[in-house]
Short mmCIF file of N, CA and C in Angstrom, two decimals:
data_model
loop_
_atom_site.label_atom_id
_atom_site.label_comp_id
_atom_site.label_asym_id
_atom_site.label_seq_id
_atom_site.Cartn_x
_atom_site.Cartn_y
_atom_site.Cartn_z
N GLU F 1 30.99 103.41 76.75
CA GLU F 1 31.20 103.01 78.12
C GLU F 1 32.09 101.78 78.30
N ALA F 2 31.66 100.81 77.50
CA ALA F 2 32.56 99.63 77.54
C ALA F 2 34.04 100.00 77.21
N LEU F 3 34.21 100.88 76.32
CA LEU F 3 35.65 101.19 75.98
C LEU F 3 36.40 102.02 77.16
N LEU F 4 35.73 102.88 77.96
CA LEU F 4 36.22 103.58 78.89
C LEU F 4 36.52 102.70 80.09
N ARG F 5 35.96 101.51 80.37
CA ARG F 5 36.36 100.61 81.37
C ARG F 5 37.76 100.09 81.27
N TYR F 6 38.30 100.15 79.91
CA TYR F 6 39.67 99.53 79.82
C TYR F 6 40.88 100.65 80.15
N ASP F 7 40.36 102.21 79.87
CA ASP F 7 41.37 103.04 80.25
C ASP F 7 42.52 102.92 79.41
N ILE F 8 42.35 102.66 77.94
CA ILE F 8 43.55 102.55 77.08
C ILE F 8 43.61 103.64 76.14
N MET F 9 42.57 104.25 75.85
CA MET F 9 42.46 105.43 74.77
C MET F 9 43.77 106.46 75.21
N ASP F 10 44.42 106.95 74.20
CA ASP F 10 45.46 107.84 74.21
C ASP F 10 46.46 107.52 74.96
N THR F 11 46.83 106.05 75.28
CA THR F 11 48.08 105.81 76.12
C THR F 11 49.19 105.63 75.09
N PRO F 12 50.38 105.65 75.50
CA PRO F 12 51.56 105.79 74.63
C PRO F 12 51.66 104.36 74.04
N PRO F 13 52.43 104.15 72.81
CA PRO F 13 52.65 102.95 72.11
C PRO F 13 53.28 101.86 73.29
N GLU F 14 53.14 100.73 73.00
CA GLU F 14 53.66 99.68 73.80
C GLU F 14 54.23 98.44 72.82
N SER F 15 55.58 98.05 73.21
CA SER F 15 56.17 97.32 72.50
C SER F 15 55.17 95.87 72.42
N GLY F 16 54.70 95.48 73.47
CA GLY F 16 53.98 94.26 73.34
C GLY F 16 52.73 94.18 72.34
N PHE F 17 52.11 95.33 72.10
CA PHE F 17 51.08 95.50 71.07
C PHE F 17 51.69 95.52 69.74
N ASP F 18 52.69 96.45 69.63
CA ASP F 18 53.44 96.49 68.35
C ASP F 18 53.98 95.23 67.90
N ARG F 19 54.23 94.32 68.90
CA ARG F 19 54.88 93.00 68.48
C ARG F 19 53.72 92.21 67.70
N ILE F 20 52.51 92.29 68.29
CA ILE F 20 51.34 91.62 67.75
C ILE F 20 51.04 92.20 66.31
N THR F 21 51.14 93.47 66.07
CA THR F 21 50.76 94.09 64.79
C THR F 21 51.86 93.76 63.85
N ARG F 22 53.14 93.73 64.11
CA ARG F 22 54.21 93.32 63.36
C ARG F 22 54.02 91.86 62.93
N MET F 23 53.85 90.97 63.76
CA MET F 23 53.55 89.56 63.66
C MET F 23 52.46 89.32 62.63
N ALA F 24 51.34 90.07 62.87
CA ALA F 24 50.19 89.72 61.80
C ALA F 24 50.67 90.21 60.32
N VAL F 25 51.47 91.35 60.25
CA VAL F 25 51.92 91.72 58.89
C VAL F 25 52.80 90.63 58.24
N THR F 26 53.50 89.98 59.05
CA THR F 26 54.23 88.85 58.46
C THR F 26 53.39 87.66 58.34
N VAL F 27 52.48 87.29 59.23
CA VAL F 27 51.61 86.09 59.06
C VAL F 27 50.90 86.20 57.84
N PHE F 28 50.21 87.44 57.59
CA PHE F 28 49.15 87.58 56.61
C PHE F 28 49.86 87.96 55.27
N GLY F 29 51.01 88.60 55.48
CA GLY F 29 51.76 89.12 54.12
C GLY F 29 50.98 90.52 53.78
N ALA F 30 50.52 91.07 54.80
CA ALA F 30 49.64 92.29 54.38
C ALA F 30 50.75 93.62 54.75
N SER F 31 50.44 94.91 54.19
CA SER F 31 51.40 95.98 54.39
C SER F 31 51.00 96.70 55.59
N ILE F 32 49.63 96.48 56.12
CA ILE F 32 49.22 97.35 57.09
C ILE F 32 48.57 96.39 58.19
N SER F 33 48.80 96.73 59.49
CA SER F 33 48.04 95.95 60.48
C SER F 33 47.91 96.95 61.76
N THR F 34 46.59 96.91 62.31
CA THR F 34 46.44 98.03 63.38
C THR F 34 45.59 97.23 64.44
N ILE F 35 45.77 97.62 65.77
CA ILE F 35 44.83 97.55 66.81
C ILE F 35 44.06 98.82 67.03
N CYS F 36 42.84 98.96 66.56
CA CYS F 36 42.04 100.21 66.57
C CYS F 36 40.85 100.15 67.64
N LEU F 37 40.81 101.29 68.33
CA LEU F 37 39.65 101.33 69.21
C LEU F 37 38.73 102.52 68.74
N VAL F 38 37.56 102.28 68.90
CA VAL F 38 36.55 103.26 68.38
C VAL F 38 35.70 103.86 69.39
N ASP F 39 35.76 105.11 69.58
CA ASP F 39 34.81 105.90 70.51
C ASP F 39 33.83 106.44 69.86
N ALA F 40 33.22 107.59 70.44
CA ALA F 40 31.95 108.14 69.68
C ALA F 40 32.36 108.92 68.44
N ASN F 41 33.64 109.62 68.32
CA ASN F 41 33.99 110.41 67.22
C ASN F 41 35.21 109.96 66.44
N ARG F 42 35.89 108.95 66.82
CA ARG F 42 37.09 108.72 66.27
C ARG F 42 37.60 107.16 66.31
N VAL F 43 38.59 106.86 65.50
CA VAL F 43 39.08 105.56 65.66
C VAL F 43 40.61 105.85 65.96
N TRP F 44 41.00 105.34 67.11
CA TRP F 44 42.35 105.46 67.65
C TRP F 44 43.15 104.44 67.52
N PHE F 45 44.51 104.37 67.13
CA PHE F 45 45.32 103.27 67.11
C PHE F 45 46.15 102.99 68.12
N LYS F 46 45.87 101.88 68.92
CA LYS F 46 46.72 101.44 69.95
C LYS F 46 47.99 101.08 69.31
N SER F 47 48.05 100.39 68.35
CA SER F 47 49.39 100.04 67.51
C SER F 47 49.01 99.90 66.12
N ARG F 48 50.07 100.28 65.36
CA ARG F 48 49.89 100.34 63.85
C ARG F 48 51.19 100.16 63.23
N GLN F 49 51.01 99.40 62.23
CA GLN F 49 52.16 99.00 61.19
C GLN F 49 51.74 99.38 59.84
N GLY F 50 52.55 100.27 59.12
CA GLY F 50 52.39 100.53 57.84
C GLY F 50 51.51 101.77 57.54
N ILE F 51 51.21 102.39 58.58
CA ILE F 51 50.43 103.96 58.57
C ILE F 51 51.11 104.57 59.75
N THR F 52 50.98 105.84 59.41
CA THR F 52 51.63 106.89 60.38
C THR F 52 50.62 107.55 61.24
N HIS F 53 49.54 107.86 60.96
CA HIS F 53 48.69 108.42 61.89
C HIS F 53 48.04 107.83 62.96
N ARG F 54 47.85 108.60 64.17
CA ARG F 54 47.29 107.85 65.36
C ARG F 54 45.77 107.75 65.55
N GLU F 55 45.12 108.53 64.57
CA GLU F 55 43.67 108.33 64.63
C GLU F 55 43.19 109.04 63.41
N LYS F 56 41.96 108.64 63.20
CA LYS F 56 41.13 108.93 62.15
C LYS F 56 39.69 109.36 62.56
N PRO F 57 38.79 110.12 61.93
CA PRO F 57 37.49 110.30 62.14
C PRO F 57 36.71 109.07 62.03
N ARG F 58 35.88 108.74 62.83
CA ARG F 58 35.24 107.52 62.91
C ARG F 58 34.59 107.18 61.55
N ALA F 59 33.93 108.04 60.93
CA ALA F 59 33.35 107.99 59.60
C ALA F 59 34.31 107.54 58.58
N HIS F 60 35.53 107.71 58.61
CA HIS F 60 36.56 107.49 57.59
C HIS F 60 37.14 106.24 57.54
N TYR F 61 37.10 105.42 58.68
CA TYR F 61 37.71 104.22 58.74
C TYR F 61 36.74 103.07 58.73
N PHE F 62 37.38 101.84 58.31
CA PHE F 62 36.30 100.76 58.12
C PHE F 62 36.11 100.02 59.49
N ALA F 63 36.77 100.43 60.48
CA ALA F 63 36.43 99.72 61.83
C ALA F 63 34.86 99.78 62.09
N GLN F 64 34.39 100.98 61.73
CA GLN F 64 33.01 101.21 62.01
C GLN F 64 32.08 100.00 61.32
N LYS F 65 32.57 99.47 60.15
CA LYS F 65 31.96 98.47 59.37
C LYS F 65 31.99 97.11 60.33
N ILE F 66 32.91 96.89 60.97
CA ILE F 66 33.09 95.69 61.83
C ILE F 66 32.12 95.74 62.86
N ILE F 67 31.97 96.99 63.32
CA ILE F 67 31.23 97.09 64.57
C ILE F 67 29.62 96.93 64.18
N GLU F 68 29.38 97.36 63.11
CA GLU F 68 28.09 97.17 62.32
C GLU F 68 27.81 95.78 62.16
N HIS F 69 28.86 95.01 61.59
CA HIS F 69 28.94 93.72 61.08
C HIS F 69 28.73 92.81 62.27
N GLY F 70 29.61 92.98 63.37
CA GLY F 70 29.84 92.14 64.58
C GLY F 70 30.55 90.93 64.38
N ASP F 71 31.28 90.75 63.25
CA ASP F 71 32.03 89.50 63.12
C ASP F 71 33.19 89.90 62.32
N VAL F 72 34.02 88.93 62.01
CA VAL F 72 35.13 89.14 60.94
C VAL F 72 34.71 89.51 59.65
N LEU F 73 35.18 90.74 59.34
CA LEU F 73 34.66 91.27 58.12
C LEU F 73 35.86 91.44 57.00
N THR F 74 35.59 91.07 55.70
CA THR F 74 36.54 91.38 54.76
C THR F 74 35.83 92.18 53.62
N LEU F 75 36.68 93.22 53.30
CA LEU F 75 36.12 93.96 52.02
C LEU F 75 37.36 93.80 51.00
N GLU F 76 36.87 93.29 49.85
CA GLU F 76 37.88 93.09 48.69
C GLU F 76 37.36 94.15 47.42
N GLY F 77 38.42 94.56 46.80
CA GLY F 77 38.36 95.24 45.60
C GLY F 77 37.55 96.53 45.88
N MET F 78 38.07 97.28 46.85
CA MET F 78 37.51 98.44 47.51
C MET F 78 37.53 99.51 46.56
N ASN F 79 38.44 99.63 45.54
CA ASN F 79 38.77 100.69 44.68
C ASN F 79 37.79 100.55 43.62
N GLU F 80 37.10 99.40 43.53
CA GLU F 80 36.12 99.00 42.44
C GLU F 80 34.69 99.32 42.77
N THR F 81 34.32 99.53 44.03
CA THR F 81 32.97 99.82 44.34
C THR F 81 32.76 101.38 44.69
N ASP F 82 31.54 101.72 44.34
CA ASP F 82 31.19 103.17 44.61
C ASP F 82 31.01 103.34 46.28
N ARG F 83 30.75 102.40 47.00
CA ARG F 83 30.70 102.40 48.36
C ARG F 83 32.08 103.01 49.07
N PHE F 84 33.17 102.44 48.47
CA PHE F 84 34.43 102.79 49.23
C PHE F 84 35.31 103.59 48.54
N ARG F 85 35.07 103.74 46.96
CA ARG F 85 36.16 104.39 46.20
C ARG F 85 36.56 105.67 46.60
N ASP F 86 35.66 106.62 47.32
CA ASP F 86 35.83 107.91 47.60
C ASP F 86 36.40 108.05 49.03
N ARG F 87 36.56 107.01 49.87
CA ARG F 87 37.07 106.85 51.13
C ARG F 87 38.64 107.39 51.12
N PRO F 88 39.12 108.11 52.04
CA PRO F 88 40.42 108.65 52.10
C PRO F 88 41.50 107.53 51.86
N PHE F 89 41.37 106.40 52.56
CA PHE F 89 42.41 105.42 52.55
C PHE F 89 42.54 104.71 51.22
N VAL F 90 41.20 104.82 50.44
CA VAL F 90 41.28 104.16 49.20
C VAL F 90 41.46 105.10 48.03
N SER F 91 40.98 106.34 47.97
CA SER F 91 41.26 107.23 46.95
C SER F 91 42.73 107.99 47.09
N SER F 92 43.38 107.90 48.16
CA SER F 92 44.59 108.60 48.32
C SER F 92 45.51 107.31 49.13
N PRO F 93 46.87 107.72 49.13
CA PRO F 93 47.75 106.68 49.69
C PRO F 93 47.27 106.25 51.26
N PRO F 94 47.28 105.04 51.50
CA PRO F 94 47.99 103.85 50.89
C PRO F 94 47.17 103.10 49.70
N GLY F 95 45.95 103.78 49.19
CA GLY F 95 45.31 103.32 48.19
C GLY F 95 44.81 101.79 48.53
N LEU F 96 44.10 101.64 49.32
CA LEU F 96 43.62 100.32 49.78
C LEU F 96 42.87 99.66 48.84
N ARG F 97 43.10 98.49 48.51
CA ARG F 97 42.06 97.52 47.85
C ARG F 97 41.51 96.29 48.55
N PHE F 98 42.12 96.02 49.76
CA PHE F 98 41.78 94.97 50.71
C PHE F 98 41.76 95.55 52.00
N PHE F 99 40.68 94.98 52.93
CA PHE F 99 40.71 95.19 54.40
C PHE F 99 40.03 94.13 54.96
N ALA F 100 40.49 93.82 56.17
CA ALA F 100 39.92 92.77 56.93
C ALA F 100 39.92 93.03 58.42
N GLY F 101 39.10 92.80 59.17
CA GLY F 101 39.07 93.03 60.49
C GLY F 101 38.37 92.20 61.44
N ALA F 102 38.83 91.80 62.52
CA ALA F 102 38.10 91.24 63.56
C ALA F 102 37.82 91.95 64.75
N PRO F 103 36.60 91.86 65.30
CA PRO F 103 36.05 92.83 66.33
C PRO F 103 36.94 92.54 67.67
N LEU F 104 37.11 93.52 68.56
CA LEU F 104 37.61 93.34 69.71
C LEU F 104 36.41 93.29 70.82
N LEU F 105 35.97 92.00 71.22
CA LEU F 105 34.92 91.79 71.93
C LEU F 105 35.20 91.68 73.41
N THR F 106 34.48 92.45 74.16
CA THR F 106 34.40 92.27 75.79
C THR F 106 33.81 91.00 76.32
N PRO F 107 33.95 90.67 77.44
CA PRO F 107 33.44 89.45 77.94
C PRO F 107 31.78 89.62 77.88
N ASP F 108 31.45 90.80 77.84
CA ASP F 108 29.74 90.86 77.83
C ASP F 108 29.41 91.31 76.40
N LYS F 109 30.30 90.95 75.39
CA LYS F 109 30.08 91.06 73.85
C LYS F 109 29.80 92.40 73.37
N GLN F 110 30.39 93.38 74.09
CA GLN F 110 30.59 94.72 73.39
C GLN F 110 31.68 94.79 72.55
N ILE F 111 31.47 95.41 71.40
CA ILE F 111 32.52 95.71 70.44
C ILE F 111 33.33 97.14 70.68
N ILE F 112 34.55 97.05 71.11
CA ILE F 112 35.22 98.33 71.30
C ILE F 112 36.12 98.80 70.34
N GLY F 113 36.47 98.04 69.39
CA GLY F 113 37.35 98.27 68.32
C GLY F 113 37.50 96.88 67.43
N ALA F 114 38.77 96.76 66.79
CA ALA F 114 39.19 95.80 65.72
C ALA F 114 40.46 95.63 65.74
N PHE F 115 40.71 94.51 65.32
CA PHE F 115 42.14 94.10 64.88
C PHE F 115 42.17 94.04 63.49
N CYS F 116 42.82 94.75 62.69
CA CYS F 116 42.64 94.81 61.39
C CYS F 116 43.96 94.60 60.45
N ILE F 117 43.73 94.18 59.30
CA ILE F 117 44.88 94.13 58.24
C ILE F 117 44.30 94.72 57.15
N ALA F 118 45.29 95.16 56.25
CA ALA F 118 44.78 95.96 55.05
C ALA F 118 46.05 95.98 53.89
N ASP F 119 45.78 96.05 52.76
CA ASP F 119 46.77 96.01 51.70
C ASP F 119 46.30 96.88 50.51
N ALA F 120 47.18 97.44 49.69
CA ALA F 120 47.10 98.01 48.39
C ALA F 120 47.03 97.01 47.33
N LYS F 121 47.28 95.71 47.58
CA LYS F 121 47.12 94.79 46.65
C LYS F 121 45.66 94.06 46.79
N ALA F 122 45.09 93.54 45.71
CA ALA F 122 43.98 92.72 45.81
C ALA F 122 44.28 91.35 46.35
N ARG F 123 43.41 90.93 47.37
CA ARG F 123 43.66 89.59 47.79
C ARG F 123 42.41 89.20 48.59
N THR F 124 42.21 87.88 49.00
CA THR F 124 41.27 87.41 49.77
C THR F 124 41.67 86.69 50.98
N LEU F 125 40.89 86.35 51.91
CA LEU F 125 41.17 85.61 53.09
C LEU F 125 40.40 84.30 53.08
N CYS F 126 41.00 83.34 53.34
CA CYS F 126 40.41 81.91 53.40
C CYS F 126 39.91 81.80 54.66
N PRO F 127 38.94 80.68 54.93
CA PRO F 127 38.31 80.42 56.26
C PRO F 127 39.26 80.49 57.37
N THR F 128 40.46 79.78 57.13
CA THR F 128 41.66 79.59 58.30
C THR F 128 42.19 81.10 58.54
N ASP F 129 42.56 81.86 57.48
CA ASP F 129 42.90 83.04 57.78
C ASP F 129 42.01 83.96 58.65
N LYS F 130 40.61 83.82 58.32
CA LYS F 130 39.73 84.55 59.04
C LYS F 130 39.78 84.09 60.49
N THR F 131 39.69 82.85 60.65
CA THR F 131 39.84 82.34 61.98
C THR F 131 41.13 82.98 62.74
N LEU F 132 42.23 82.97 62.22
CA LEU F 132 43.50 83.38 62.61
C LEU F 132 43.49 84.86 62.99
N LEU F 133 42.70 85.71 62.00
CA LEU F 133 42.38 86.91 62.50
C LEU F 133 41.61 87.26 63.69
N ALA F 134 40.71 86.46 63.84
CA ALA F 134 39.79 86.54 65.14
C ALA F 134 40.75 86.23 66.33
N GLU F 135 41.58 85.13 66.31
CA GLU F 135 42.53 84.68 67.32
C GLU F 135 43.31 86.00 67.62
N PHE F 136 43.98 86.66 66.73
CA PHE F 136 44.75 87.89 66.88
C PHE F 136 43.90 88.64 67.88
N ALA F 137 42.67 89.08 67.52
CA ALA F 137 41.83 89.79 68.18
C ALA F 137 41.61 89.51 69.67
N ALA F 138 41.41 88.02 69.79
CA ALA F 138 41.26 87.55 71.14
C ALA F 138 42.27 87.68 71.94
N ILE F 139 43.65 87.60 71.58
CA ILE F 139 44.72 87.75 72.34
C ILE F 139 44.96 89.15 72.78
N VAL F 140 44.58 90.34 71.96
CA VAL F 140 44.75 91.62 72.31
C VAL F 140 43.48 91.91 73.34
N MET F 141 42.24 91.39 73.16
CA MET F 141 41.41 91.49 74.18
C MET F 141 41.65 90.77 75.36
N ALA F 142 42.45 89.62 75.46
CA ALA F 142 42.79 88.99 76.62
C ALA F 142 43.80 89.86 77.38
N GLU F 143 44.68 90.58 76.91
CA GLU F 143 45.62 91.50 77.47
C GLU F 143 44.85 92.67 77.91
N PHE F 144 43.88 93.33 77.20
CA PHE F 144 43.25 94.28 77.74
C PHE F 144 42.47 94.10 79.01
N GLU F 145 41.67 92.74 78.89
CA GLU F 145 40.92 92.41 80.10
C GLU F 145 41.75 92.05 81.29
N GLY F 146 43.01 91.58 81.02
CA GLY F 146 43.90 91.13 82.22
C GLY F 146 44.34 92.52 82.89
N ARG F 147 44.55 93.49 82.13
CA ARG F 147 44.88 94.84 82.70
C ARG F 147 43.75 95.45 83.38
N ARG F 148 42.50 95.28 82.89
CA ARG F 148 41.34 95.96 83.52
C ARG F 148 41.26 95.23 85.14
N LEU F 149 41.29 94.05 84.98
CA LEU F 149 41.18 93.15 86.15
C LEU F 149 42.33 93.46 87.28
N ASP F 150 43.58 93.57 86.73
CA ASP F 150 44.56 93.82 87.59
C ASP F 150 44.33 95.23 88.23
N ARG F 151 43.77 96.25 87.55
CA ARG F 151 43.37 97.68 87.88
C ARG F 151 42.39 97.60 89.01
N LEU F 152 41.51 96.77 88.75
CA LEU F 152 40.30 96.57 89.81
C LEU F 152 40.98 95.80 90.96
N LEU F 153 41.60 94.91 91.09
CA LEU F 153 42.11 94.17 92.04
C LEU F 153 43.15 95.17 93.04
N ARG F 154 43.83 96.11 92.35
CA ARG F 154 44.68 97.03 92.99
C ARG F 154 44.00 98.08 93.55
N HIS F 155 42.74 98.42 92.98
CA HIS F 155 41.91 99.41 93.57
C HIS F 155 41.25 98.82 94.74
N GLU F 156 40.87 97.65 94.66
CA GLU F 156 40.27 96.95 95.83
C GLU F 156 41.16 96.87 97.11
N ARG F 157 42.36 96.43 96.73
CA ARG F 157 43.36 96.38 97.83
C ARG F 157 43.69 97.74 98.55
N ASP F 158 43.91 98.75 97.78
CA ASP F 158 44.03 100.11 98.19
C ASP F 158 42.77 100.46 99.15
N MET F 159 41.56 100.14 98.57
CA MET F 159 40.37 100.51 99.49
C MET F 159 40.29 99.66 100.80
N SER F 160 40.79 98.35 100.71
CA SER F 160 40.83 97.55 101.88
C SER F 160 41.90 98.32 102.75
N HIS F 161 43.03 98.72 102.18
CA HIS F 161 44.04 99.15 103.18
C HIS F 161 43.65 100.48 103.89
N ARG F 162 42.79 101.40 103.18
CA ARG F 162 42.38 102.61 103.50
C ARG F 162 41.42 102.36 104.55
N THR F 163 40.49 101.37 104.43
CA THR F 163 39.45 100.99 105.31
C THR F 163 40.17 100.57 106.86
N ALA F 164 41.18 99.64 106.50
CA ALA F 164 41.93 99.24 107.81
C ALA F 164 42.52 100.41 108.65
N LEU F 165 43.00 101.40 107.74
CA LEU F 165 43.72 102.56 108.49
C LEU F 165 42.54 103.26 109.17
N ARG F 166 41.53 103.36 108.71
CA ARG F 166 40.46 104.12 109.27
C ARG F 166 39.91 103.51 110.57
N LEU F 167 39.82 102.01 110.34
CA LEU F 167 39.37 101.29 111.62
C LEU F 167 40.39 101.57 112.84
N THR F 168 41.62 101.37 112.29
CA THR F 168 42.79 101.62 113.40
C THR F 168 42.80 102.93 113.94
N GLU F 169 42.52 103.88 113.25
CA GLU F 169 42.40 105.25 113.80
C GLU F 169 41.17 105.41 114.69
N ALA F 170 40.04 104.71 114.25
CA ALA F 170 38.77 104.86 114.95
C ALA F 170 38.97 104.19 116.25
N THR F 171 39.70 103.17 116.47
CA THR F 171 39.86 102.33 117.51
C THR F 171 41.03 102.93 118.49
N HIS F 172 42.05 103.68 117.94
CA HIS F 172 43.15 104.20 118.65
C HIS F 172 43.14 105.67 119.01
N PHE F 173 42.11 106.29 118.23
CA PHE F 173 42.27 107.76 118.63
C PHE F 173 40.82 108.25 118.99
N ASP F 174 40.74 109.28 119.83
CA ASP F 174 39.44 109.95 120.10
C ASP F 174 38.96 110.57 119.01
N PRO F 175 37.72 110.24 118.58
CA PRO F 175 37.06 110.88 117.31
C PRO F 175 36.89 112.27 117.41
N VAL F 176 36.56 112.86 118.62
CA VAL F 176 36.43 114.34 118.67
C VAL F 176 37.63 115.05 118.72
N THR F 177 38.57 114.70 119.60
CA THR F 177 39.92 115.48 119.84
C THR F 177 41.09 115.03 118.79
N GLY F 178 40.96 113.72 118.49
CA GLY F 178 42.11 112.97 117.71
C GLY F 178 43.22 112.81 118.49
N VAL F 179 43.23 112.67 119.97
CA VAL F 179 44.19 112.35 120.76
C VAL F 179 44.25 110.87 120.87
N ALA F 180 45.43 110.39 120.99
CA ALA F 180 45.62 108.97 121.17
C ALA F 180 44.81 108.42 122.61
N ASN F 181 44.23 107.24 122.44
CA ASN F 181 43.53 106.73 123.61
C ASN F 181 44.33 105.58 124.24
N ARG F 182 43.68 104.92 125.14
CA ARG F 182 44.45 103.87 125.92
C ARG F 182 44.89 102.64 124.91
N ALA F 183 43.93 102.34 124.12
CA ALA F 183 44.21 101.15 123.00
C ALA F 183 45.61 101.55 122.38
N SER F 184 45.66 102.80 121.85
CA SER F 184 46.93 103.20 121.30
C SER F 184 48.20 103.19 122.05
N PHE F 185 47.95 103.59 123.32
CA PHE F 185 49.15 103.53 124.27
C PHE F 185 49.55 102.22 124.63
N ASN F 186 48.51 101.21 124.81
CA ASN F 186 48.89 99.79 124.86
C ASN F 186 49.70 99.08 123.83
N GLU F 187 49.14 99.59 122.68
CA GLU F 187 49.83 98.93 121.28
C GLU F 187 51.24 99.56 121.19
N THR F 188 51.40 100.78 121.46
CA THR F 188 52.77 101.39 121.53
C THR F 188 53.59 100.92 122.48
N LEU F 189 53.17 100.59 123.79
CA LEU F 189 53.89 100.18 124.83
C LEU F 189 54.41 98.70 124.30
N ARG F 190 53.40 97.86 123.76
CA ARG F 190 53.91 96.48 123.36
C ARG F 190 54.90 96.47 122.60
N ALA F 191 54.85 97.37 121.45
CA ALA F 191 55.88 97.53 120.39
C ALA F 191 57.18 97.75 121.13
N VAL F 192 57.23 98.79 121.90
CA VAL F 192 58.41 99.30 122.49
C VAL F 192 59.11 97.99 123.37
N ILE F 193 58.19 97.41 124.07
CA ILE F 193 58.90 96.24 124.99
C ILE F 193 59.45 95.17 124.06
N GLN F 194 58.86 94.87 123.05
CA GLN F 194 59.40 93.64 122.18
C GLN F 194 60.58 94.13 121.47
#
């Protein structure tokens, strides 16, 4: 439900989000960076660098672990542990050895996805890098939230405009016949005279 409020799933790629994932690849020196959103069955990538697919089954991707963990998560030496060795991203290309992600948190603390980096090279993240990864996630969520609020404001303006039109119709037209009444005549006359 929290994810649906943002109306972002299955939308086309956008240069602004692609710019953020490209920047993360450069900043962290990672070969992969993604903005992924997690629904009931799948992980869908709003933006991705270093991978080609647009989505994966939820059970196959590591963003699920971030949702369970609830904070910045790093997985190191993934090819060396039984827990991850058989996962598609580890056992086949790109052959991940490292994964890190920060949750995409809504204002009411719901996790709708993650901002992730990954690499086929073994590596670790220092505390500063973990903080920076969380900042990338916060930037993405600020954009999502801004769009959601903008959509709500437009909807409220549209509803106000429709209500005003209905009120005008109610005061200027007979509700039974729909014929213009005296108030409508007077308003039209004033407009013509001016």
